[in-house]
XYZ file of C-alpha atoms in Angstrom:
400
model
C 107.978 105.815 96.807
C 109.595 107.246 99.663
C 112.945 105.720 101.328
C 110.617 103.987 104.448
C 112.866 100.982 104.913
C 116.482 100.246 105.850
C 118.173 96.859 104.677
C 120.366 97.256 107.259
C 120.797 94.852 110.412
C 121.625 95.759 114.262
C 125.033 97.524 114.699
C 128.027 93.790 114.985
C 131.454 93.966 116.723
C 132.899 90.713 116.078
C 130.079 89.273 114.329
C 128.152 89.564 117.333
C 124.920 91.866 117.404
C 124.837 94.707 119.857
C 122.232 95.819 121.668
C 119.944 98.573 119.385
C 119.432 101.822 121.647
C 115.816 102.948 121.786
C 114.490 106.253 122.941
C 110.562 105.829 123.277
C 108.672 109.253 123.160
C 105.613 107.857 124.937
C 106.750 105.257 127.033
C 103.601 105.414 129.553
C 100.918 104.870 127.173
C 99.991 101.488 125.187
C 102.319 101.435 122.349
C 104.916 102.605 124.731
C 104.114 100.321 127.811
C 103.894 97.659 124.860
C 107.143 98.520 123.232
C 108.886 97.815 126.812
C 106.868 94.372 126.874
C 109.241 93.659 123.422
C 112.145 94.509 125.747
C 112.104 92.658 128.147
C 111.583 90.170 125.767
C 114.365 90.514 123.762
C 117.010 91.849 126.646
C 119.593 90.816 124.690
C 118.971 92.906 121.601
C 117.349 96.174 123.119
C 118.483 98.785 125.372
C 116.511 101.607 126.360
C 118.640 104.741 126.361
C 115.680 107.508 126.868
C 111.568 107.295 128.137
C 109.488 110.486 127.708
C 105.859 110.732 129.093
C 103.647 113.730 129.070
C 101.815 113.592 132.777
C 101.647 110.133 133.647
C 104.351 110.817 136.311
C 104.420 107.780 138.585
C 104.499 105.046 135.591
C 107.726 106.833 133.823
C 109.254 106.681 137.523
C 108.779 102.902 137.525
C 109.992 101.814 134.215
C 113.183 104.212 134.803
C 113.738 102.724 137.532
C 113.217 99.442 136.077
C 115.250 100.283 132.698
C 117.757 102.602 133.986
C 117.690 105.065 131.066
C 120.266 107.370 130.623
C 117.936 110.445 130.151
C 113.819 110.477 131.222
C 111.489 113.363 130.101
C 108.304 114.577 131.342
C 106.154 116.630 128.924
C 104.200 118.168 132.051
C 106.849 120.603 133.595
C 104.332 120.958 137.151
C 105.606 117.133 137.687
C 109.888 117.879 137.089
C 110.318 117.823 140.557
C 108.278 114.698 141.540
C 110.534 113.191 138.718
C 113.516 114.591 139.504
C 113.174 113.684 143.575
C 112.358 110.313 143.128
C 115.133 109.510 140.304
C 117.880 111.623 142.544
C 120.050 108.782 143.986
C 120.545 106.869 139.995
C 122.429 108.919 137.398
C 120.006 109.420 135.010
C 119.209 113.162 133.589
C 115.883 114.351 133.733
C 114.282 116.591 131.908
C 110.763 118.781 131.098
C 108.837 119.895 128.924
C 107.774 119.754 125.204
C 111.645 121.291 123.271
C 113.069 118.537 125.354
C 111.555 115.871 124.322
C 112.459 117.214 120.535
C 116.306 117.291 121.750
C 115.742 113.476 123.275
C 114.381 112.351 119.838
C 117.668 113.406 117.993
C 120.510 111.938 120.584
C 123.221 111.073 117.870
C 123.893 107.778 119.830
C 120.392 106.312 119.735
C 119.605 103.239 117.134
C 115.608 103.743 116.729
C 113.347 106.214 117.820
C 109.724 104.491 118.850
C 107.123 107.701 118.570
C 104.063 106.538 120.324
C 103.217 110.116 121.768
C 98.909 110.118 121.150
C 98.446 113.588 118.777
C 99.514 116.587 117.183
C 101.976 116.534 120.127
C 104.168 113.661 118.297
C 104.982 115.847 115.014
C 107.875 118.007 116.461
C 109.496 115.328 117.888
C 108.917 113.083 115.050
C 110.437 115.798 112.588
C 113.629 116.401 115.282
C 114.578 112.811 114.947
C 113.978 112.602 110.996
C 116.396 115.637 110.577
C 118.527 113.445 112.413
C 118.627 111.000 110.091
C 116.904 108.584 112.711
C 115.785 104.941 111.908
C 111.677 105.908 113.115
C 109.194 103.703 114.795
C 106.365 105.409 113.967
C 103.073 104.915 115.665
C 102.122 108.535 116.031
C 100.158 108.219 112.956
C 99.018 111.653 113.659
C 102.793 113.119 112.062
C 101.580 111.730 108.255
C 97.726 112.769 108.866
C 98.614 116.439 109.645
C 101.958 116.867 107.660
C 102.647 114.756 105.389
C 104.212 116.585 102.550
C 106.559 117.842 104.735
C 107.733 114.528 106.383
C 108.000 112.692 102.960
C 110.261 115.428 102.034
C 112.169 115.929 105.250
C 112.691 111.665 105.159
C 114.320 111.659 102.003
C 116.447 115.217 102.382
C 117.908 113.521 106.015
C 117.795 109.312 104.811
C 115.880 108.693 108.037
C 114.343 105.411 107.987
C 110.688 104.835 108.866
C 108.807 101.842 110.013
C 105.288 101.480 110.124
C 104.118 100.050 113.934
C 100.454 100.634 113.581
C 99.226 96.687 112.626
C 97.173 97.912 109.969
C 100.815 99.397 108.210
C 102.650 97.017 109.614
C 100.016 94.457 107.288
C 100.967 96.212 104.466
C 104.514 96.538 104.552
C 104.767 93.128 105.270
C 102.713 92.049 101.974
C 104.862 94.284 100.429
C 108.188 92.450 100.386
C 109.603 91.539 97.869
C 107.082 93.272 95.245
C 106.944 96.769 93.546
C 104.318 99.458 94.236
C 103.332 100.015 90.664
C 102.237 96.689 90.683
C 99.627 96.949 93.783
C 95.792 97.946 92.773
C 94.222 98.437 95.937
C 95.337 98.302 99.998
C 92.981 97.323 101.812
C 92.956 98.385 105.579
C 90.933 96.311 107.882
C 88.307 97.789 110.724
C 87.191 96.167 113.156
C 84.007 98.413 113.046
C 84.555 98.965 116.623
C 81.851 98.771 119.830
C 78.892 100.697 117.961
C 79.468 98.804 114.221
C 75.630 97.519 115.337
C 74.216 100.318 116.560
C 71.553 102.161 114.494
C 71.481 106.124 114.383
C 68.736 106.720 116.938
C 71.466 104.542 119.324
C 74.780 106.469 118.131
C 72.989 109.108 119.264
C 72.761 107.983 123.060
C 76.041 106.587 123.167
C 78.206 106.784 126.290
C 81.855 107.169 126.263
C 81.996 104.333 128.731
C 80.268 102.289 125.987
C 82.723 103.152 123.569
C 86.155 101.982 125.919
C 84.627 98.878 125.442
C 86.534 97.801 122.241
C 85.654 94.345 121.285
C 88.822 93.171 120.006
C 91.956 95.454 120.661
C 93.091 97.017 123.989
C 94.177 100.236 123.042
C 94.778 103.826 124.731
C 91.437 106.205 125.412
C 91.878 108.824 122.623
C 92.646 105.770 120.100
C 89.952 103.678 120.980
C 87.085 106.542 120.658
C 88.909 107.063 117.276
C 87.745 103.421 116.369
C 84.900 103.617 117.842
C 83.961 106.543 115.697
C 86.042 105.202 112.480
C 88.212 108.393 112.312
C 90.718 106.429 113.400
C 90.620 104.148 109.898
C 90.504 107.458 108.340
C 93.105 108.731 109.470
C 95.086 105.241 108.570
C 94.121 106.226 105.074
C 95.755 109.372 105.153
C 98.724 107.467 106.717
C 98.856 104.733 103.764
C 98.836 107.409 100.972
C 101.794 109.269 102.360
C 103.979 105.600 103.612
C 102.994 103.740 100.104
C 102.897 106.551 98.083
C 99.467 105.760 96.371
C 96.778 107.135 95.619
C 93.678 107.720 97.330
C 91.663 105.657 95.071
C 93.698 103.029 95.354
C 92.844 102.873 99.536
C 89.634 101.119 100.261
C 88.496 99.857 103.932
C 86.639 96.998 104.431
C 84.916 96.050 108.100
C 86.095 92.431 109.545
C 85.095 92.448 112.897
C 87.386 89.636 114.394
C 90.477 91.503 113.308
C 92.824 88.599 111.969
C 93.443 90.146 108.925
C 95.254 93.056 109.549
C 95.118 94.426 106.146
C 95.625 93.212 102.652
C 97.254 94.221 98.915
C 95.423 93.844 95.795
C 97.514 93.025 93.085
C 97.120 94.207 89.687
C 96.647 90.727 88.451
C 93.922 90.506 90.985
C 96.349 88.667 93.735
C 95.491 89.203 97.625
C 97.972 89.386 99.594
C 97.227 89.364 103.570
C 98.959 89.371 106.466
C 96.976 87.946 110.016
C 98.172 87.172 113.599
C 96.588 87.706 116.860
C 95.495 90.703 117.977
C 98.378 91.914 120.020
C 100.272 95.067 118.729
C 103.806 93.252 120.431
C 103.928 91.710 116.679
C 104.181 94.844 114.653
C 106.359 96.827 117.256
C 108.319 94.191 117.311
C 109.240 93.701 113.732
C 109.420 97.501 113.195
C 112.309 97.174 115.507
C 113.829 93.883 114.467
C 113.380 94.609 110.562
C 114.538 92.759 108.138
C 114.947 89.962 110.978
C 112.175 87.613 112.541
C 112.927 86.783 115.957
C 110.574 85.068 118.150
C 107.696 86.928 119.474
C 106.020 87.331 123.044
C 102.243 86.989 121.444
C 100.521 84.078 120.581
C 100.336 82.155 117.416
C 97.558 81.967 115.716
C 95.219 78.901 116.096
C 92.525 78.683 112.861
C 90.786 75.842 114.557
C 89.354 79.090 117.127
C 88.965 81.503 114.279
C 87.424 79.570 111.852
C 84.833 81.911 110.514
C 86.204 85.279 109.044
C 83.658 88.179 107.712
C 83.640 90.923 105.965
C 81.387 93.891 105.712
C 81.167 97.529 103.587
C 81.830 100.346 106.425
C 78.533 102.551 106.676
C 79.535 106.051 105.611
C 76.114 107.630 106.830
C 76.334 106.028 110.452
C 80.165 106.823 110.738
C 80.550 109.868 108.745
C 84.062 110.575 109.926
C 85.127 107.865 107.876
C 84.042 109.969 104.813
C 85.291 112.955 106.480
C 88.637 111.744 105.960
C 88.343 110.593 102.493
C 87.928 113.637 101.439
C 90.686 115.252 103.347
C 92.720 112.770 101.840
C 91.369 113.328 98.558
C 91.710 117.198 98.819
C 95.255 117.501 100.690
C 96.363 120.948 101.701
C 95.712 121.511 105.069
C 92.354 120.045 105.621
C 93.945 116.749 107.321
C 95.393 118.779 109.816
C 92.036 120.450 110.077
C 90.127 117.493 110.964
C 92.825 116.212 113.133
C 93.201 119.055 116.081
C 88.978 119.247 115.547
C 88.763 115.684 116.288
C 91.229 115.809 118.906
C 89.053 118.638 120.712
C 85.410 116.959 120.212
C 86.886 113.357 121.530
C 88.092 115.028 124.462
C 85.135 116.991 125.108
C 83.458 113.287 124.305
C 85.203 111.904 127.576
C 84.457 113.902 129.365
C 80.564 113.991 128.237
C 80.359 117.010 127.065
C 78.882 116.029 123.481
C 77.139 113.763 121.971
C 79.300 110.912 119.800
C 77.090 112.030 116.628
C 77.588 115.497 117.634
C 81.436 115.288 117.058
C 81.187 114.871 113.435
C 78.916 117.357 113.224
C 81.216 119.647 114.731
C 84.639 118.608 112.816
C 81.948 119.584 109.643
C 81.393 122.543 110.785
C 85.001 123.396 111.911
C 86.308 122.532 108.535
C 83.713 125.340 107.047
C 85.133 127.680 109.280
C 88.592 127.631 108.034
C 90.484 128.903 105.002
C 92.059 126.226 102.617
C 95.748 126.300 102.071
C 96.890 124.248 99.262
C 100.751 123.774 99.626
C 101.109 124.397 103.503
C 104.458 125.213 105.148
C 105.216 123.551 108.465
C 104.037 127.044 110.223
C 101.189 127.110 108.277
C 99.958 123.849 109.778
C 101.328 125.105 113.679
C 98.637 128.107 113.128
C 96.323 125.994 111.617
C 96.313 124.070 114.347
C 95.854 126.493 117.057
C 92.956 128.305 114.938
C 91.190 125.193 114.383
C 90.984 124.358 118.282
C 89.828 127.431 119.191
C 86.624 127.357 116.466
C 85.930 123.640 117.615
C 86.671 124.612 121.130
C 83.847 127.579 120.911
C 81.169 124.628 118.684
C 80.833 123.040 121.977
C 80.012 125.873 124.133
């Protein structure tokens, strides 16, 4: 198993705990926005030294003005001078564009690095700060999904440090203290089966994008939440779980429990659950990815069993939600199929928001994307940049 932990506390002069410095690549969007929530929270532990967004403009000008960072970045160089103008009289840098949000990721003086950027767009950055030997908040789950062979490696060649914020990993890690992975049968990683977990095929197939915003249980970012909606989202949390725990992928089952209390479990090998549950409020696991190994108090709610006192379970429907298997099988195969399936689903749900297909018609479309390509076995970090760019183009031409 890979070094994904640190035993280490917050930085002490005196015995007294300074403040960690954060940089949060994605500060605008709902991990980010959430990870500032922890902040102001816990003032008197966190500083944040750097915000990057990629074109929500007008938000990253509030919370720097609001946080005083010593460096903001916008992703979107057309908005560098809105940025820049409104930012003029404080004395914090600004930058733009995507190679400086890789040097922001890698500041030497920064304590943790939160990567909440939605996409393929979080891997560079994510890599910059493991090559410098960063302690990683990592919610771009996208990083593992498309490259993980390289980022296991990279973690362990640089002793960066990373924390799993998604609640799902979070779940895991947490049932994981204190035990040994060679003793763990199955994870099990929780759905909440999403808005359409009731819908029948001939619905799916008339399915609105408005419809599926609608989560029933989690308030989560637009890209995300179609990811649930459609279950690639679990399947790429599979992906994720292989590459964090180092298992394998028959070991990685999802089951579908629809209030979303139990974030996700561990099967022991002498048939022991363990589980971890809380509220549904993703404060919790960004918060102990950045306190870790302390508890502190938390902003969210404790949970009261007298109001959840009936918890199901269900088997995830592989015909109805075929991304879901999809993913399996990247998982199963390797290579560079997960990165295949990644920029094709990140094409289709776009083109999804903006109704331009149908939600069955995406997974017919990753499908036929993924029969398009050539399979690389043992892919080098340009191998997957290409792959990527190749396999938005085919998807990109499916929908015309």
């Amino acid at each position: 198993m890979a070094k994904w932990h640190c035993h280490q506390p917050g930085r002490t002069h005196n015995n007294v705990i300074m403040k960690k410095l954060l940089t949060i690549l994605g500060s605008t969007g709902s991990i980010g926005t959430q990870t500032l929530d922890v902040v102001r929270m816990h003032n008197d532990r966190f500083e944040v030294y750097a915000l990057t967004a990629n074109n929500n403009v007008q938000l990253l000008i509030k919370q720097a003005l609001e946080f005083k960072p010593e460096v903001v970045v916008i992703a979107n160089e057309c908005h560098y001078n809105t940025l820049k103008c409104a930012l003029k009289e404080y004395p914090i840098k600004v930058y733009a564009g995507a190679k400086a949000i890789e040097e922001v990721a890698s500041i030497s003086i920064v304590d943790i690095v939160v990567t909440a950027m939605v996409g393929y767009s979080g891997l560079a950055p994510t890599i910059a700060a493991i090559k410098a030997g960063k302690r990683i908040a990592l919610a771009n789950k996208e990083t593992l999904v498309v490259a993980g062979n390289i980022i296991t490696e990279l973690t362990l060649k640089h002793n960066a440090t990373i924390l799993p914020v998604d609640s799902e990993h979070g779940a895991i890690f947490q049932c994981l203290q204190g035990e040994d992975t060679n003793v763990v049968n199955k994870l099990i990683l929780t759905a909440s089966g999403g808005p359409f977990r009731t819908y029948d095929i001939e619905k799916l197939r008339t399915a609105t994008a408005k419809e599926a915003l609608s989560h029933p249980t989690w308030s989560m970012g637009n890209k995300i939440t179609i990811d649930s909606a459609s279950l690639m989202n679990k399947g790429f949390e599979m992906i994720e779980a292989k590459w964090l725990f180092g298992v394998d992928p028959d070991q990685i089952i999802v089951i579908i429990h629809p209030q979303s209390i139990i974030h996700s479990m561990i099967e022991y090998k002498d048939g022991s659950i363990k589980a971890q549950l809380g509220e549904t409020d993703m404060r919790l696991p960004i918060q102990y990815a950045l306190t870790y190994p302390e508890r502190i108090k938390s902003p969210t709610p404790f949970l009261d069993f007298t109001k959840h006192n009936q918890l199901t379970f269900e088997e995830p429907d592989f015909k109805r939600f075929r991304n879901l298997e999809i993913a399996y099988q990247a998982m199963k195969q390797g290579g560079n199929l997960p990165c295949i399936i990644n920029a094709a689903n990140e094409v289709v749900v776009d083109a999804f928001l903006h109704d331009k297909v149908g939600f069955i018609e995406m997974s017919d479309i990753i499908e036929k994307t993924i029969n398009r390509l050539a399979f690389i076995s043992n892919p080098t970090y340009e191998d997957y940049v290409a792959c990527d760019a190749e396999t938005r183009i085919i998807a990109s031409e499916f929908l015309k």
